[in-house]
Structure formats: C-alpha cells, structure tokens
Coordinates of C-alpha atoms in Angstrom, one line a residue:
A121 CA 42.5 -25.2 10.0
L122 CA 41.2 -28.3 11.8
D123 CA 40.0 -26.2 14.7
Y124 CA 37.7 -24.2 12.5
W125 CA 36.3 -27.3 10.8
I126 CA 35.4 -28.6 14.2
M127 CA 33.7 -25.3 15.0
A128 CA 31.9 -25.5 11.7
V129 CA 30.6 -29.0 12.6
L130 CA 29.5 -27.8 16.0
A131 CA 27.6 -24.9 14.3
L132 CA 26.0 -27.3 11.8
L133 CA 24.9 -29.6 14.7
L134 CA 23.4 -26.6 16.5
F135 CA 21.5 -25.5 13.4
L136 CA 20.1 -29.0 12.9
F137 CA 19.1 -29.4 16.6
T138 CA 17.5 -26.0 16.6
F139 CA 15.3 -26.4 13.5
F140 CA 15.1 -30.0 12.4
V141 CA 15.8 -32.4 15.3
K142 CA 12.8 -32.5 17.6
G143 CA 12.9 -33.5 21.3
Y144 CA 16.4 -32.5 22.0
G145 CA 15.9 -28.7 22.5
T146 CA 18.2 -28.4 25.5
F147 CA 21.1 -30.0 23.7
I148 CA 21.8 -26.7 22.0
N149 CA 22.9 -25.4 25.4
V150 CA 25.5 -28.2 25.4
L151 CA 26.8 -27.2 22.0
F152 CA 27.1 -23.6 23.0
F153 CA 28.9 -24.6 26.2
A154 CA 31.3 -27.0 24.4
S155 CA 32.1 -24.4 21.6
F156 CA 32.9 -21.8 24.2
F157 CA 35.4 -24.0 25.9
Y158 CA 36.8 -25.3 22.7
G159 CA 37.4 -21.7 21.6
L160 CA 39.3 -21.2 24.9
G161 CA 41.3 -24.4 24.2
I162 CA 42.4 -23.1 20.8
V163 CA 44.0 -20.2 22.6
L164 CA 45.5 -21.9 25.6
L165 CA 46.4 -25.4 24.4
N166 CA 49.1 -26.2 21.9
D167 CA 48.1 -29.6 20.5
Y168 CA 44.9 -31.0 19.1
F169 CA 44.8 -33.9 21.5
H170 CA 44.3 -31.8 24.5
R171 CA 41.9 -29.5 22.7
L172 CA 39.7 -32.4 21.7
L173 CA 40.0 -33.8 25.3
L174 CA 38.7 -30.4 26.5
L175 CA 35.9 -30.5 24.0
A176 CA 34.9 -34.0 25.1
A177 CA 34.9 -32.9 28.7
A178 CA 32.9 -29.8 27.9
I179 CA 30.3 -31.9 26.1
G180 CA 30.1 -34.3 29.0
I181 CA 29.8 -31.6 31.6
G182 CA 27.4 -29.6 29.5
Y183 CA 25.2 -32.7 29.0
L184 CA 25.0 -33.2 32.7
F185 CA 24.0 -29.7 33.4
Q186 CA 22.2 -28.8 30.2
E187 CA 18.9 -27.8 31.9
T188 CA 20.4 -25.8 34.8
P189 CA 19.3 -22.1 34.8
V190 CA 22.8 -20.7 34.8
L191 CA 23.9 -22.8 31.8
V192 CA 20.7 -22.1 29.9
F193 CA 20.8 -18.4 30.5
V194 CA 24.5 -17.7 30.1
F195 CA 25.6 -20.2 27.4
G196 CA 22.3 -21.0 25.7
L197 CA 21.0 -17.4 25.5
L198 CA 23.6 -14.7 26.3
I199 CA 26.8 -16.1 24.7
P200 CA 25.4 -16.1 21.2
T201 CA 23.6 -12.7 21.6
L202 CA 24.4 -9.9 24.0
I203 CA 27.7 -11.3 25.3
H204 CA 28.9 -11.7 21.7
V205 CA 27.6 -8.4 20.3
F206 CA 28.1 -6.2 23.4
L207 CA 30.6 -7.5 25.9
F208 CA 33.0 -9.0 23.4
T209 CA 32.8 -5.9 21.3
G210 CA 33.6 -3.7 24.3
L211 CA 36.6 -5.9 25.2
F212 CA 37.8 -5.6 21.6
I213 CA 37.6 -1.8 21.7
L214 CA 39.4 -1.8 25.1
H215 CA 42.2 -4.0 23.8
G216 CA 42.7 -1.8 20.8
A217 CA 42.8 1.3 22.9
L218 CA 45.3 -0.2 25.4
R219 CA 47.5 -1.7 22.8
S220 CA 47.8 1.6 20.8
R221 CA 47.8 3.8 24.0
S222 CA 45.0 5.7 22.3
T223 CA 43.1 8.3 24.3
L224 CA 40.5 8.5 21.5
G225 CA 40.1 4.7 21.8
V226 CA 39.3 5.0 25.5
V227 CA 36.9 7.9 24.7
S228 CA 35.1 5.7 22.1
L229 CA 34.7 2.9 24.7
L230 CA 33.2 5.4 27.2
V231 CA 30.8 6.6 24.5
F232 CA 29.9 3.0 23.7
V233 CA 29.1 2.3 27.4
G234 CA 27.4 5.6 27.9
C235 CA 25.1 5.0 24.9
A236 CA 24.1 1.6 26.4
L237 CA 23.4 3.1 29.8
S238 CA 21.4 6.0 28.3
F239 CA 18.6 3.7 27.2
F240 CA 17.9 2.8 30.8
L241 CA 18.8 6.2 32.5
Y242 CA 16.6 8.2 30.1
Q243 CA 13.2 7.1 29.2
P244 CA 11.3 9.6 27.1
D245 CA 7.7 10.3 28.1
F246 CA 5.7 9.2 25.1
T247 CA 3.6 6.3 24.2
Y248 CA 4.8 3.9 21.5
R249 CA 3.6 0.6 20.3
A250 CA 5.6 -1.6 18.0
S251 CA 4.0 -2.5 14.7
E252 CA 2.3 -5.8 14.2
Y253 CA 5.0 -6.8 11.8
A254 CA 7.8 -6.1 14.4
Q255 CA 5.9 -8.0 17.1
K256 CA 5.2 -11.0 14.9
A257 CA 8.8 -11.1 13.6
L258 CA 10.2 -11.2 17.1
I259 CA 7.7 -13.7 18.4
D260 CA 7.8 -16.1 15.4
S261 CA 11.6 -16.1 15.4
T262 CA 11.7 -16.7 19.2
F263 CA 14.2 -13.8 19.5
V264 CA 11.7 -12.3 21.9
N265 CA 12.8 -14.9 24.4
L266 CA 16.0 -12.8 25.0
N267 CA 13.8 -9.9 26.1
G268 CA 11.7 -12.2 28.3
A269 CA 14.7 -13.8 29.9
L270 CA 16.2 -10.4 30.8
L271 CA 13.0 -9.2 32.2
E272 CA 12.5 -12.2 34.4
R273 CA 16.1 -12.8 35.4
F274 CA 16.6 -9.2 36.7
N275 CA 13.0 -8.9 38.0
L276 CA 12.3 -6.0 35.6
G277 CA 8.7 -7.2 34.8
P278 CA 6.6 -10.1 33.6
F279 CA 7.3 -11.7 30.3
D280 CA 4.2 -10.8 28.4
R281 CA 3.4 -9.0 25.2
Q282 CA 2.5 -5.7 26.8
T283 CA 5.6 -5.5 28.9
V284 CA 7.9 -6.4 26.0
F285 CA 6.4 -4.1 23.4
E286 CA 4.7 -1.3 25.2
S287 CA 6.2 -0.7 28.7
G288 CA 9.1 1.7 29.4
I289 CA 11.5 -1.0 30.5
G290 CA 10.5 -3.2 27.6
L291 CA 11.3 -0.5 25.1
S292 CA 14.5 0.3 26.9
L293 CA 15.6 -3.3 26.6
M294 CA 14.6 -3.3 22.9
R295 CA 16.6 -0.1 22.2
F296 CA 19.6 -1.5 24.0
I297 CA 19.5 -4.8 22.1
A298 CA 19.1 -2.9 18.8
F299 CA 22.0 -0.6 19.6
A300 CA 24.3 -3.5 20.7
Y301 CA 23.7 -5.4 17.4
T302 CA 23.9 -2.4 15.2
Y303 CA 27.2 -1.2 16.8
H304 CA 28.7 -4.6 16.6
Y305 CA 28.1 -4.8 12.9
L306 CA 29.2 -1.3 12.1
N307 CA 32.3 -1.7 14.3
W308 CA 33.4 -4.6 12.3
F309 CA 32.7 -2.9 9.0
S310 CA 34.9 0.0 10.1
K311 CA 37.9 -2.3 10.9
I312 CA 39.4 -1.9 7.5
Q313 CA 42.9 -2.8 8.6
V314 CA 41.6 -6.0 10.4
I315 CA 39.2 -7.3 7.7
K316 CA 41.1 -5.9 4.7
W317 CA 37.9 -4.8 2.9
H318 CA 40.0 -2.8 0.5
H319 CA 41.9 -5.9 -0.6
V320 CA 38.9 -8.0 -1.4
P321 CA 38.4 -8.5 -5.2
R322 CA 35.5 -6.6 -6.7
R323 CA 33.8 -9.8 -7.8
Q324 CA 33.8 -11.2 -4.3
L325 CA 32.5 -7.9 -2.9
A326 CA 29.7 -7.9 -5.5
L327 CA 28.8 -11.5 -4.4
V328 CA 28.8 -10.4 -0.7
L329 CA 26.6 -7.4 -1.6
A330 CA 24.2 -9.6 -3.5
I331 CA 23.9 -12.1 -0.6
W332 CA 23.3 -9.2 1.8
V333 CA 20.5 -7.7 -0.4
A334 CA 18.9 -11.1 -0.9
S335 CA 19.1 -11.7 2.9
V336 CA 17.4 -8.4 3.7
G337 CA 14.7 -9.1 1.2
L338 CA 14.1 -12.5 2.7
Y339 CA 13.9 -11.1 6.2
A340 CA 11.4 -8.4 4.9
Y341 CA 9.3 -11.1 3.2
N342 CA 9.3 -13.6 6.1
Y343 CA 11.4 -13.0 9.2
F344 CA 11.3 -16.6 10.3
W345 CA 12.5 -17.9 7.0
G346 CA 15.2 -15.3 6.9
L347 CA 16.4 -16.4 10.3
I348 CA 16.5 -20.1 9.2
A349 CA 18.4 -19.2 6.0
L350 CA 21.1 -17.2 7.8
Y351 CA 21.2 -18.9 11.2
L352 CA 24.0 -21.3 10.3
M353 CA 26.2 -18.5 9.1
S354 CA 25.4 -16.5 12.2
V355 CA 26.3 -19.3 14.6
M356 CA 29.5 -20.0 12.7
H357 CA 30.4 -16.4 13.0
V358 CA 29.9 -16.5 16.8
F359 CA 31.9 -19.7 17.1
M360 CA 34.7 -18.7 14.8
E361 CA 35.1 -15.4 16.7
L362 CA 35.5 -17.0 20.1
P363 CA 39.3 -17.5 19.9
L364 CA 39.7 -13.9 19.0
N365 CA 37.5 -12.9 22.0
F366 CA 39.8 -14.9 24.3
R367 CA 42.9 -13.4 22.7
S368 CA 41.4 -9.9 23.3
M369 CA 41.0 -10.8 27.0
G370 CA 44.6 -12.0 27.2
G371 CA 45.8 -8.9 25.4
I372 CA 43.9 -6.7 27.8
A373 CA 45.6 -8.5 30.8
T374 CA 49.0 -8.2 29.1
E375 CA 48.6 -4.4 28.4
M376 CA 47.3 -3.8 31.9
R377 CA 50.4 -5.5 33.3
K378 CA 52.6 -3.4 31.1
L379 CA 50.9 -0.2 32.3
A380 CA 51.3 -1.3 35.9
R381 CA 55.0 -2.1 35.5
G382 CA 55.4 1.3 33.8
K383 CA 53.8 3.1 36.6
A384 CA 55.8 1.2 39.2
A385 CA 59.1 2.0 37.4
A386 CA 58.1 5.6 37.1
S387 CA 57.3 5.8 40.8
V388 CA 60.7 4.2 41.7
S389 CA 62.7 6.6 39.5

C-alpha cells in the first residue's frame, strides 16, 4: 500500500508543477523519470528501503539530465502518452495471448498493430480541416505538443498549425493518436475478469457514470478546464499502472522461455 501512496504523492507533485508552480517546468520530466524507475523497483525489489533508494537515485539522475532531449522526449512526453496507451497496451495483449496460448489473442495483436500502421500506409485523397474547436482544444491544452514533437523528432514536417491540422502526415498522426487512446480505453473496459466490473456495486457504478458524464460535459464546455480537472487522476492512472506494465514484460519473457524450452524438448524427442 505504501508504494501506491508514494506514486500518488509523485502524481500530486507532477500536477502542482504542471499547473500551479511556475519556473520549474522541466522538473516534471524528473517526476516522470523517477516514477518510471520506482514502478520498476516495485516489481524487482523486495523491501521498501531499496525501493526508496532507487527512487532517490532516479530523482537525482533525472534532476541532472532533466533538460536533455532524450529524457524530455521519452520520459516527459512519450511515457505518459503513446508509450502508455499504445506500447504498454500491445505488450499487455501479447502477454495475455502467450499465457493462454491463444491464437485469437495473437490475431487481435496483429489487428491492433495493423490498424496503427494503416493510418500511415493509406492516406485517403481528400481535403480535411479540423474544426476551430478541435484546433483550439489541442493548442490550449498543449496536447498538440505531442504531435509537434513527433513531427520534428522523426523529420516528418515542421511543427506549425497547417502541418498538424491539414497535411497528410499531420492527419495520419492525429488518427494514430486517437486510435491508440480509444483502443486503450476500450481494451480496459473489455477486461471484465481483470477489473471485475460485474462485481462493482451499482451505487459505485452510478457514481462512476456520473463522474464520467460530468467530465465529458466539462471537456465539451472548456477543454483546458476539463484537462486540469482530470489531469491528476490521469497521471495517477499512468503511475499506478507502471508495475503492471513491468510485470507484463516479465511475463512475456517467461512465456517466451517456456515456448523455447518446449520447442527444444520437442526437437530432441
């Protein structure tokens, strides 16, 4: 339980430094970096002393390198966004397919990857311009920085309004990001046996539904205020899920070794 309280404190600090503490913008990269390695420590280390030691070391290292491009791009930008919703979701699907030896699970992973690739391999020949509301929402929330960073990092085009909202590659990126987030959410909603939706009391489900409706309404009214209201819960969700992500990676390695041993034994016999 202490681990998750520590994660909650890190998420709260990140929320405060993002919206209310001015002049320390790059420190959020340190918090993402530290939380990532603390999540790894929860899985690999057995006692709190060594976990806290790892956390302190991660904060120190992150502080020294908080403005380096790799740390900013990977930990400050990708970990809480595309790595969380796309890469970790794909690893979770792969782990489930390997553990259950499910052909259908492998097919679902291939469909998942195929859909993501399709946004870049196929670009329909039509003109489209995002609405003013959509453009304002992405810009005001600074979420558009993800699009811009991907454009610039992979030399796909300049980070300007026309490229992001009107160009072929800009729209491909937008479709991919939208797909990654939507699939991530729907994938978790479909995990009935994992989340135990059917065991949640109706009163709690009604409360969850009411919060969801209010959140959607707030986003529709003012996207930036919706982002602020839900940012803390979003970051806590990312941080709390990190140990599960690392366990999925370990599970994949374990299942791959089992498959390799099985094939080796079959070839010997």
